[in-house]
Amino acid sequence: MQKQEIYQEISVLLIKLFEIDESDISPQAKLYEDLELDSIDAVDLVVHLQKITGRKIKPEMFKSVRTVQDVVDAIDELLNMPES
């Protein structure tokens, strides 16, 4: 999966799960400030991303995530890791 495809999947999730306006979503959009997600929303997002990727997402991977691009980069990194 390419980063652009990951970005598209994340955008669709944000729109579907949290009713975020598509025009508010950009790579630089801050999850908490700009998109108004809270910690419970972040957990929901991780659960759905795990379903899409088929991989377990470790909480420490998402500790430094602040923007939509950070999520894309984290998922890209996860998908390129050898499965343990």
PDB file of C-alpha atoms in Angstrom, residues 4-62:
ATOM      1  CA  GLN A   4      -1.321   8.023  -1.004  1.00  0.00           C
ATOM      2  CA  GLU A   5      -3.557   4.960  -0.577  1.00  0.00           C
ATOM      3  CA  ILE A   6      -2.987   5.027   3.187  1.00  0.00           C
ATOM      4  CA  TYR A   7      -3.918   8.718   3.234  1.00  0.00           C
ATOM      5  CA  GLN A   8      -7.126   7.955   1.305  1.00  0.00           C
ATOM      6  CA  GLU A   9      -8.082   5.160   3.729  1.00  0.00           C
ATOM      7  CA  ILE A  10      -7.465   7.406   6.737  1.00  0.00           C
ATOM      8  CA  SER A  11      -9.484  10.223   5.160  1.00  0.00           C
ATOM      9  CA  VAL A  12     -12.404   7.871   4.529  1.00  0.00           C
ATOM     10  CA  LEU A  13     -12.233   6.650   8.138  1.00  0.00           C
ATOM     11  CA  LEU A  14     -12.172  10.190   9.532  1.00  0.00           C
ATOM     12  CA  ILE A  15     -15.191  11.156   7.431  1.00  0.00           C
ATOM     13  CA  LYS A  16     -17.140   7.969   8.175  1.00  0.00           C
ATOM     14  CA  LEU A  17     -16.314   7.515  11.877  1.00  0.00           C
ATOM     15  CA  PHE A  18     -16.170  11.093  13.107  1.00  0.00           C
ATOM     16  CA  GLU A  19     -18.232  12.989  10.510  1.00  0.00           C
ATOM     17  CA  ILE A  20     -15.300  15.257   9.732  1.00  0.00           C
ATOM     18  CA  ASP A  21     -15.761  17.445   6.678  1.00  0.00           C
ATOM     19  CA  GLU A  22     -13.510  16.278   3.843  1.00  0.00           C
ATOM     20  CA  SER A  23     -12.317  19.846   3.286  1.00  0.00           C
ATOM     21  CA  ASP A  24     -10.917  19.907   6.855  1.00  0.00           C
ATOM     22  CA  ILE A  25      -8.689  16.898   6.221  1.00  0.00           C
ATOM     23  CA  SER A  26      -5.168  17.560   4.995  1.00  0.00           C
ATOM     24  CA  PRO A  27      -1.788  15.991   5.729  1.00  0.00           C
ATOM     25  CA  GLN A  28      -0.977  18.917   8.050  1.00  0.00           C
ATOM     26  CA  ALA A  29      -4.309  18.812   9.920  1.00  0.00           C
ATOM     27  CA  LYS A  30      -3.752  18.276  13.637  1.00  0.00           C
ATOM     28  CA  LEU A  31      -5.887  15.418  14.939  1.00  0.00           C
ATOM     29  CA  TYR A  32      -6.769  16.988  18.271  1.00  0.00           C
ATOM     30  CA  GLU A  33      -6.777  20.723  17.523  1.00  0.00           C
ATOM     31  CA  ASP A  34      -7.973  20.939  13.914  1.00  0.00           C
ATOM     32  CA  LEU A  35     -10.121  17.801  13.642  1.00  0.00           C
ATOM     33  CA  GLU A  36     -11.254  17.888  17.280  1.00  0.00           C
ATOM     34  CA  LEU A  37     -10.611  14.211  17.987  1.00  0.00           C
ATOM     35  CA  ASP A  38     -10.296  13.140  21.609  1.00  0.00           C
ATOM     36  CA  SER A  39      -8.444  10.187  23.132  1.00  0.00           C
ATOM     37  CA  ILE A  40     -11.437   7.852  22.701  1.00  0.00           C
ATOM     38  CA  ASP A  41     -11.669   8.835  19.018  1.00  0.00           C
ATOM     39  CA  ALA A  42      -7.941   8.082  18.664  1.00  0.00           C
ATOM     40  CA  VAL A  43      -8.489   4.579  20.094  1.00  0.00           C
ATOM     41  CA  ASP A  44     -11.392   4.029  17.650  1.00  0.00           C
ATOM     42  CA  LEU A  45      -9.168   5.137  14.785  1.00  0.00           C
ATOM     43  CA  VAL A  46      -6.411   2.712  15.835  1.00  0.00           C
ATOM     44  CA  VAL A  47      -8.907  -0.174  16.092  1.00  0.00           C
ATOM     45  CA  HIS A  48     -10.178   0.492  12.565  1.00  0.00           C
ATOM     46  CA  LEU A  49      -6.641   0.884  11.215  1.00  0.00           C
ATOM     47  CA  GLN A  50      -5.740  -2.495  12.728  1.00  0.00           C
ATOM     48  CA  LYS A  51      -8.678  -4.051  10.862  1.00  0.00           C
ATOM     49  CA  ILE A  52      -7.599  -2.465   7.580  1.00  0.00           C
ATOM     50  CA  THR A  53      -3.923  -3.376   7.915  1.00  0.00           C
ATOM     51  CA  GLY A  54      -4.372  -6.733   9.594  1.00  0.00           C
ATOM     52  CA  ARG A  55      -1.546  -5.734  11.927  1.00  0.00           C
ATOM     53  CA  LYS A  56      -1.460  -5.042  15.657  1.00  0.00           C
ATOM     54  CA  ILE A  57      -0.630  -1.415  16.341  1.00  0.00           C
ATOM     55  CA  LYS A  58       1.512  -0.884  19.415  1.00  0.00           C
ATOM     56  CA  PRO A  59       0.425   2.110  21.533  1.00  0.00           C
ATOM     57  CA  GLU A  60       3.960   3.537  21.551  1.00  0.00           C
ATOM     58  CA  MET A  61       3.766   3.905  17.746  1.00  0.00           C
ATOM     59  CA  PHE A  62       0.954   6.400  18.161  1.00  0.00           C
TER      60      PHE A  62
END
